[in-house]
Amino acid sequence: MNNPPQFTWDDLQFFLAVARTGQLSTAARQLRSSHATVSRRIDRLEFTLKVKLFERNPRGYVLTAMGTRFVETAEKMEQETERLRADLADGSMAQRGLVRFSAPEGFANFFFATVLHRFAAQHPHLSLELVTIQQIMSLSRKEADLSVVLDEPKGGPYFAEKLTDYHLQIYGSRDYLAKAPAITCREDLLEHPFVSYIEEMIFAPGLDYLSDVHPRIKPQFQSSSIFAQLTATRNGLGLCILPYFFASRYPELVRVLPEEIDLKRHYWITCHRDLKQAPRVRAVIDFLREAVRGEDARFVPPYVTPAGPARRSEAES
């Protein structure tokens, strides 16, 4: 009597990679495998289970209804496997694998990138993918394992924890301010060109702050990139609302009405609840928490009292 065909944990890893990315080539890169191998593993898994897990189309692989149900089972097995590996391994050896981390452009480049060498030293077996195009990333579709966001997730199966407050103020270059009309109150701001985000492309309510300064401000130059806004401001194009933690690095930038205009926003760290205890994800969460705690002065101007302990929440559907 022939034994029924069996599938292995490796087959499930290939399945999850394709389910999360929707592309054989992307899954192959993550798994350090080949396009052909990934395709062969998916075909073998479907043959073994005698069920169709994906619909193939020119845009990629789309989960069938049965495939969507199977993701839940495969992810539970993934979590148990990671817990077992953590129990069997010691110390840093427990944190292995790849973490895709999504963060806003400013936080990613002006904070996280500056402490990345410390993370690499602490976790030499972890690989990171840092994505700064946050508006197209989706935790629900597992396009990112972990995200830093500006607004706390409302509802859904997510873990969320406030990472830090950060402050924004109005900045202008010394050269620009030396030639421009004096600014002594908010009304004077209307005499100056502003640099800001493109209104239709603001992907988080926390970035919509011009009206908090003055409802009649109309930006002259708009960009979806905070880098472009920073560069334009440094080159004297006008005034701009910028986070203190990176604008303060540039001596040519001067704060405008700093005692009167100080906007507070928050960074939240969030991930799918199912991934919260995965050792590789936990390692990044713990590192970010400690890194931010040790650098409060970078996010809060010296005349502002830092906030108390971060609040944690876990919303469930």
GROMACS .gro file of C-alpha atoms in nm:
model
  317
    1MET     CA    1   0.000   0.000   0.000
    2ASN     CA    2   0.145   0.340  -0.104
    3ASN     CA    3   0.193   0.603   0.163
    4PRO     CA    4   0.006   0.928   0.097
    5PRO     CA    5   0.235   1.216  -0.007
    6GLN     CA    6   0.354   1.437   0.277
    7PHE     CA    7   0.441   1.804   0.292
    8THR     CA    8   0.719   1.953   0.502
    9TRP     CA    9   0.765   2.269   0.707
   10ASP     CA   10   0.982   2.399   0.424
   11ASP     CA   11   0.680   2.375   0.193
   12LEU     CA   12   0.480   2.591   0.436
   13GLN     CA   13   0.756   2.852   0.446
   14PHE     CA   14   0.742   2.875   0.067
   15PHE     CA   15   0.362   2.898   0.083
   16LEU     CA   16   0.369   3.181   0.342
   17ALA     CA   17   0.629   3.377   0.147
   18VAL     CA   18   0.414   3.368  -0.168
   19ALA     CA   19   0.096   3.439   0.029
   20ARG     CA   20   0.254   3.749   0.184
   21THR     CA   21   0.415   3.888  -0.129
   22GLY     CA   22   0.191   3.764  -0.409
   23GLN     CA   23   0.499   3.722  -0.629
   24LEU     CA   24   0.720   3.419  -0.691
   25SER     CA   25   1.027   3.635  -0.759
   26THR     CA   26   0.987   3.839  -0.440
   27ALA     CA   27   0.928   3.525  -0.234
   28ALA     CA   28   1.237   3.368  -0.391
   29ARG     CA   29   1.453   3.664  -0.289
   30GLN     CA   30   1.327   3.649   0.068
   31LEU     CA   31   1.390   3.275   0.087
   32ARG     CA   32   1.723   3.303  -0.096
   33SER     CA   33   1.592   3.054  -0.349
   34SER     CA   34   1.498   3.056  -0.716
   35HIS     CA   35   1.175   3.140  -0.897
   36ALA     CA   36   1.154   2.783  -1.030
   37THR     CA   37   1.204   2.627  -0.688
   38VAL     CA   38   0.930   2.838  -0.530
   39SER     CA   39   0.690   2.748  -0.811
   40ARG     CA   40   0.773   2.379  -0.776
   41ARG     CA   41   0.718   2.386  -0.399
   42ILE     CA   42   0.378   2.553  -0.435
   43ASP     CA   43   0.272   2.301  -0.700
   44ARG     CA   44   0.384   2.015  -0.476
   45LEU     CA   45   0.197   2.151  -0.176
   46GLU     CA   46  -0.125   2.190  -0.375
   47PHE     CA   47  -0.087   1.839  -0.514
   48THR     CA   48  -0.025   1.696  -0.167
   49LEU     CA   49  -0.320   1.876  -0.010
   50LYS     CA   50  -0.539   1.819  -0.317
   51VAL     CA   51  -0.661   2.177  -0.300
   52LYS     CA   52  -0.595   2.493  -0.499
   53LEU     CA   53  -0.429   2.753  -0.277
   54PHE     CA   54  -0.362   3.026  -0.535
   55GLU     CA   55  -0.516   3.172  -0.845
   56ARG     CA   56  -0.243   3.249  -1.099
   57ASN     CA   57  -0.279   3.566  -1.305
   58PRO     CA   58  -0.042   3.805  -1.487
   59ARG     CA   59  -0.013   4.024  -1.176
   60GLY     CA   60   0.093   3.741  -0.949
   61TYR     CA   61  -0.045   3.481  -0.710
   62VAL     CA   62  -0.376   3.553  -0.534
   63LEU     CA   63  -0.497   3.339  -0.245
   64THR     CA   64  -0.812   3.135  -0.298
   65ALA     CA   65  -1.067   3.110  -0.017
   66MET     CA   66  -0.907   2.783   0.092
   67GLY     CA   67  -0.562   2.939   0.065
   68THR     CA   68  -0.668   3.223   0.294
   69ARG     CA   69  -0.789   2.971   0.552
   70PHE     CA   70  -0.467   2.775   0.519
   71VAL     CA   71  -0.260   3.091   0.592
   72GLU     CA   72  -0.399   3.094   0.947
   73THR     CA   73  -0.294   2.735   1.007
   74ALA     CA   74   0.049   2.785   0.851
   75GLU     CA   75   0.113   3.100   1.058
   76LYS     CA   76   0.026   2.917   1.380
   77MET     CA   77   0.279   2.650   1.285
   78GLU     CA   78   0.531   2.924   1.205
   79GLN     CA   79   0.483   3.081   1.548
   80GLU     CA   80   0.522   2.749   1.727
   81THR     CA   81   0.831   2.671   1.522
   82GLU     CA   82   0.987   3.006   1.614
   83ARG     CA   83   0.906   2.950   1.981
   84LEU     CA   84   1.065   2.606   1.966
   85ARG     CA   85   1.376   2.747   1.802
   86ALA     CA   86   1.394   3.013   2.074
   87ASP     CA   87   1.370   2.746   2.344
   88LEU     CA   88   1.642   2.537   2.184
   89ALA     CA   89   1.876   2.823   2.107
   90ASP     CA   90   2.057   3.053   2.346
   91GLY     CA   91   2.086   3.432   2.358
   92SER     CA   92   2.131   3.606   2.025
   93MET     CA   93   2.112   3.276   1.839
   94ALA     CA   94   1.738   3.277   1.910
   95GLN     CA   95   1.688   3.585   1.692
   96ARG     CA   96   1.737   3.476   1.333
   97GLY     CA   97   1.573   3.553   1.003
   98LEU     CA   98   1.446   3.854   0.810
   99VAL     CA   99   1.233   4.141   0.939
  100ARG     CA  100   1.068   4.386   0.701
  101PHE     CA  101   1.035   4.713   0.890
  102SER     CA  102   0.827   5.006   0.763
  103ALA     CA  103   0.879   5.357   0.900
  104PRO     CA  104   0.820   5.720   0.798
  105GLU     CA  105   1.098   5.875   0.593
  106GLY     CA  106   1.211   6.116   0.865
  107PHE     CA  107   1.220   5.860   1.146
  108ALA     CA  108   1.389   5.599   0.928
  109ASN     CA  109   1.666   5.821   0.797
  110PHE     CA  110   1.728   6.065   1.079
  111PHE     CA  111   1.689   5.829   1.372
  112PHE     CA  112   1.680   5.458   1.295
  113ALA     CA  113   1.960   5.468   1.040
  114THR     CA  114   2.181   5.644   1.297
  115VAL     CA  115   2.145   5.360   1.550
  116LEU     CA  116   2.140   5.076   1.297
  117HIS     CA  117   2.503   4.985   1.370
  118ARG     CA  118   2.406   4.913   1.731
  119PHE     CA  119   2.124   4.687   1.619
  120ALA     CA  120   2.357   4.496   1.386
  121ALA     CA  121   2.607   4.447   1.668
  122GLN     CA  122   2.339   4.316   1.905
  123HIS     CA  123   2.165   4.094   1.650
  124PRO     CA  124   2.420   3.970   1.394
  125HIS     CA  125   2.189   3.688   1.280
  126LEU     CA  126   1.897   3.915   1.191
  127SER     CA  127   1.855   4.075   0.848
  128LEU     CA  128   1.649   4.392   0.803
  129GLU     CA  129   1.454   4.538   0.513
  130LEU     CA  130   1.374   4.904   0.581
  131VAL     CA  131   1.081   5.042   0.382
  132THR     CA  132   1.006   5.415   0.390
  133ILE     CA  133   0.715   5.422   0.141
  134GLN     CA  134   0.476   5.373   0.429
  135GLN     CA  135   0.154   5.464   0.253
  136ILE     CA  136   0.166   5.148   0.037
  137MET     CA  137   0.259   4.902   0.311
  138SER     CA  138  -0.009   4.691   0.475
  139LEU     CA  139   0.028   4.499   0.800
  140SER     CA  140  -0.302   4.324   0.733
  141ARG     CA  141  -0.165   4.176   0.410
  142LYS     CA  142   0.169   4.104   0.583
  143GLU     CA  143   0.358   4.337   0.346
  144ALA     CA  144   0.556   4.447   0.652
  145ASP     CA  145   0.630   4.258   0.972
  146LEU     CA  146   0.658   4.570   1.184
  147SER     CA  147   0.580   4.939   1.137
  148VAL     CA  148   0.640   5.272   1.302
  149VAL     CA  149   0.337   5.491   1.230
  150LEU     CA  150   0.218   5.839   1.323
  151ASP     CA  151  -0.134   5.740   1.428
  152GLU     CA  152  -0.240   5.459   1.659
  153PRO     CA  153  -0.417   5.177   1.471
  154LYS     CA  154  -0.789   5.175   1.543
  155GLY     CA  155  -0.931   4.825   1.568
  156GLY     CA  156  -0.804   4.517   1.393
  157PRO     CA  157  -0.576   4.238   1.516
  158TYR     CA  158  -0.280   4.462   1.600
  159PHE     CA  159  -0.041   4.518   1.883
  160ALA     CA  160   0.041   4.889   1.925
  161GLU     CA  161   0.267   5.077   2.164
  162LYS     CA  162   0.349   5.447   2.174
  163LEU     CA  163   0.719   5.471   2.104
  164THR     CA  164   0.781   5.842   2.167
  165ASP     CA  165   0.643   6.191   2.137
  166TYR     CA  166   0.817   6.423   1.895
  167HIS     CA  167   0.786   6.796   1.838
  168LEU     CA  168   0.764   7.010   1.526
  169GLN     CA  169   0.833   7.378   1.483
  170ILE     CA  170   0.855   7.631   1.204
  171TYR     CA  171   1.201   7.671   1.051
  172GLY     CA  172   1.358   7.904   0.799
  173SER     CA  173   1.714   7.946   0.680
  174ARG     CA  174   1.924   8.229   0.827
  175ASP     CA  175   1.973   8.378   0.480
  176TYR     CA  176   1.600   8.370   0.405
  177LEU     CA  177   1.500   8.525   0.739
  178ALA     CA  178   1.763   8.800   0.706
  179LYS     CA  179   1.598   8.923   0.385
  180ALA     CA  180   1.231   8.844   0.458
  181PRO     CA  181   0.975   9.051   0.652
  182ALA     CA  182   1.003   9.022   1.031
  183ILE     CA  183   0.790   8.762   1.208
  184THR     CA  184   0.654   8.859   1.549
  185CYS     CA  185   0.319   8.677   1.554
  186ARG     CA  186   0.118   8.413   1.367
  187GLU     CA  187  -0.043   8.670   1.137
  188ASP     CA  188   0.302   8.763   1.006
  189LEU     CA  189   0.341   8.407   0.875
  190LEU     CA  190   0.090   8.487   0.599
  191GLU     CA  191   0.350   8.714   0.439
  192HIS     CA  192   0.588   8.422   0.382
  193PRO     CA  193   0.594   8.129   0.135
  194PHE     CA  194   0.559   7.788   0.299
  195VAL     CA  195   0.698   7.447   0.209
  196SER     CA  196   0.476   7.150   0.296
  197TYR     CA  197   0.329   6.814   0.200
  198ILE     CA  198   0.105   6.763  -0.102
  199GLU     CA  199  -0.238   6.771   0.059
  200GLU     CA  200  -0.385   6.487  -0.149
  201MET     CA  201  -0.091   6.261  -0.066
  202ILE     CA  202  -0.086   6.302   0.311
  203PHE     CA  203  -0.105   5.940   0.422
  204ALA     CA  204  -0.148   5.999   0.797
  205PRO     CA  205  -0.359   6.258   0.984
  206GLY     CA  206  -0.055   6.336   1.198
  207LEU     CA  207   0.113   6.500   0.898
  208ASP     CA  208  -0.173   6.741   0.832
  209TYR     CA  209  -0.056   7.029   1.052
  210LEU     CA  210  -0.054   7.354   0.853
  211SER     CA  211  -0.403   7.442   0.977
  212ASP     CA  212  -0.281   7.396   1.336
  213VAL     CA  213  -0.045   7.687   1.278
  214HIS     CA  214  -0.279   7.914   1.082
  215PRO     CA  215  -0.590   7.821   0.880
  216ARG     CA  216  -0.503   8.061   0.595
  217ILE     CA  217  -0.151   7.940   0.518
  218LYS     CA  218  -0.122   7.826   0.156
  219PRO     CA  219   0.202   7.644   0.070
  220GLN     CA  220   0.398   7.762  -0.232
  221PHE     CA  221   0.602   7.441  -0.272
  222GLN     CA  222   0.468   7.097  -0.185
  223SER     CA  223   0.638   6.758  -0.184
  224SER     CA  224   0.554   6.409  -0.060
  225SER     CA  225   0.915   6.383   0.061
  226ILE     CA  226   1.030   6.536   0.389
  227PHE     CA  227   1.382   6.531   0.245
  228ALA     CA  228   1.275   6.756  -0.041
  229GLN     CA  229   1.101   6.991   0.203
  230LEU     CA  230   1.411   7.005   0.422
  231THR     CA  231   1.638   7.075   0.127
  232ALA     CA  232   1.411   7.346  -0.009
  233THR     CA  233   1.398   7.515   0.331
  234ARG     CA  234   1.775   7.500   0.378
  235ASN     CA  235   1.811   7.665   0.038
  236GLY     CA  236   1.592   7.960   0.132
  237LEU     CA  237   1.268   7.877  -0.047
  238GLY     CA  238   1.056   7.972   0.253
  239LEU     CA  239   0.932   7.848   0.589
  240CYS     CA  240   0.857   7.487   0.675
  241ILE     CA  241   0.720   7.288   0.969
  242LEU     CA  242   0.986   7.028   1.049
  243PRO     CA  243   1.050   6.778   1.329
  244TYR     CA  244   1.291   6.911   1.589
  245PHE     CA  245   1.488   6.584   1.600
  246PHE     CA  246   1.639   6.640   1.259
  247ALA     CA  247   1.591   7.011   1.178
  248SER     CA  248   1.799   7.096   1.488
  249ARG     CA  249   2.099   6.926   1.323
  250TYR     CA  250   2.135   7.206   1.070
  251PRO     CA  251   2.287   7.529   1.206
  252GLU     CA  252   2.164   7.725   0.904
  253LEU     CA  253   1.803   7.662   1.012
  254VAL     CA  254   1.641   7.893   1.269
  255ARG     CA  255   1.323   7.828   1.465
  256VAL     CA  256   1.043   8.079   1.409
  257LEU     CA  257   0.811   8.170   1.700
  258PRO     CA  258   0.937   7.867   1.898
  259GLU     CA  259   0.773   7.968   2.225
  260GLU     CA  260   0.436   8.018   2.059
  261ILE     CA  261   0.425   7.738   1.800
  262ASP     CA  262   0.520   7.390   1.913
  263LEU     CA  263   0.329   7.094   1.770
  264LYS     CA  264   0.343   6.755   1.939
  265ARG     CA  265   0.296   6.431   1.750
  266HIS     CA  266   0.360   6.066   1.832
  267TYR     CA  267   0.534   5.766   1.684
  268TRP     CA  268   0.367   5.429   1.743
  269ILE     CA  269   0.521   5.089   1.690
  270THR     CA  270   0.277   4.830   1.565
  271CYS     CA  271   0.263   4.481   1.423
  272HIS     CA  272   0.011   4.208   1.359
  273ARG     CA  273  -0.080   4.047   1.691
  274ASP     CA  274   0.021   3.705   1.561
  275LEU     CA  275   0.379   3.826   1.505
  276LYS     CA  276   0.427   4.007   1.835
  277GLN     CA  277   0.600   3.715   2.010
  278ALA     CA  278   0.807   3.601   1.712
  279PRO     CA  279   1.169   3.630   1.836
  280ARG     CA  280   1.288   3.817   1.525
  281VAL     CA  281   1.010   4.078   1.555
  282ARG     CA  282   1.040   4.099   1.933
  283ALA     CA  283   1.410   4.177   1.894
  284VAL     CA  284   1.335   4.484   1.679
  285ILE     CA  285   1.056   4.605   1.909
  286ASP     CA  286   1.280   4.577   2.216
  287PHE     CA  287   1.568   4.749   2.040
  288LEU     CA  288   1.355   5.042   1.922
  289ARG     CA  289   1.207   5.088   2.268
  290GLU     CA  290   1.549   5.103   2.431
  291ALA     CA  291   1.705   5.318   2.158
  292VAL     CA  292   1.433   5.583   2.182
  293ARG     CA  293   1.436   5.580   2.562
  294GLY     CA  294   1.806   5.658   2.559
  295GLU     CA  295   1.769   5.951   2.320
  296ASP     CA  296   1.471   6.150   2.450
  297ALA     CA  297   1.659   6.477   2.404
  298ARG     CA  298   1.668   6.423   2.028
  299PHE     CA  299   1.288   6.429   2.001
  300VAL     CA  300   1.190   6.692   2.257
  301PRO     CA  301   1.314   7.056   2.255
  302PRO     CA  302   1.501   7.154   2.572
  303TYR     CA  303   1.224   7.379   2.705
  304VAL     CA  304   0.956   7.106   2.679
  305THR     CA  305   0.908   6.846   2.955
  306PRO     CA  306   0.928   6.492   2.813
  307ALA     CA  307   0.617   6.276   2.838
  308GLY     CA  308   0.578   5.998   3.093
  309PRO     CA  309   0.602   5.624   3.023
  310ALA     CA  310   0.470   5.506   2.690
  311ARG     CA  311   0.123   5.358   2.684
  312ARG     CA  312   0.070   5.019   2.531
  313SER     CA  313  -0.245   4.884   2.374
  314GLU     CA  314  -0.354   4.576   2.191
  315ALA     CA  315  -0.664   4.609   1.979
  316GLU     CA  316  -0.847   4.298   1.873
  317SER     CA  317  -1.116   4.251   1.616
   0.00000   0.00000   0.00000
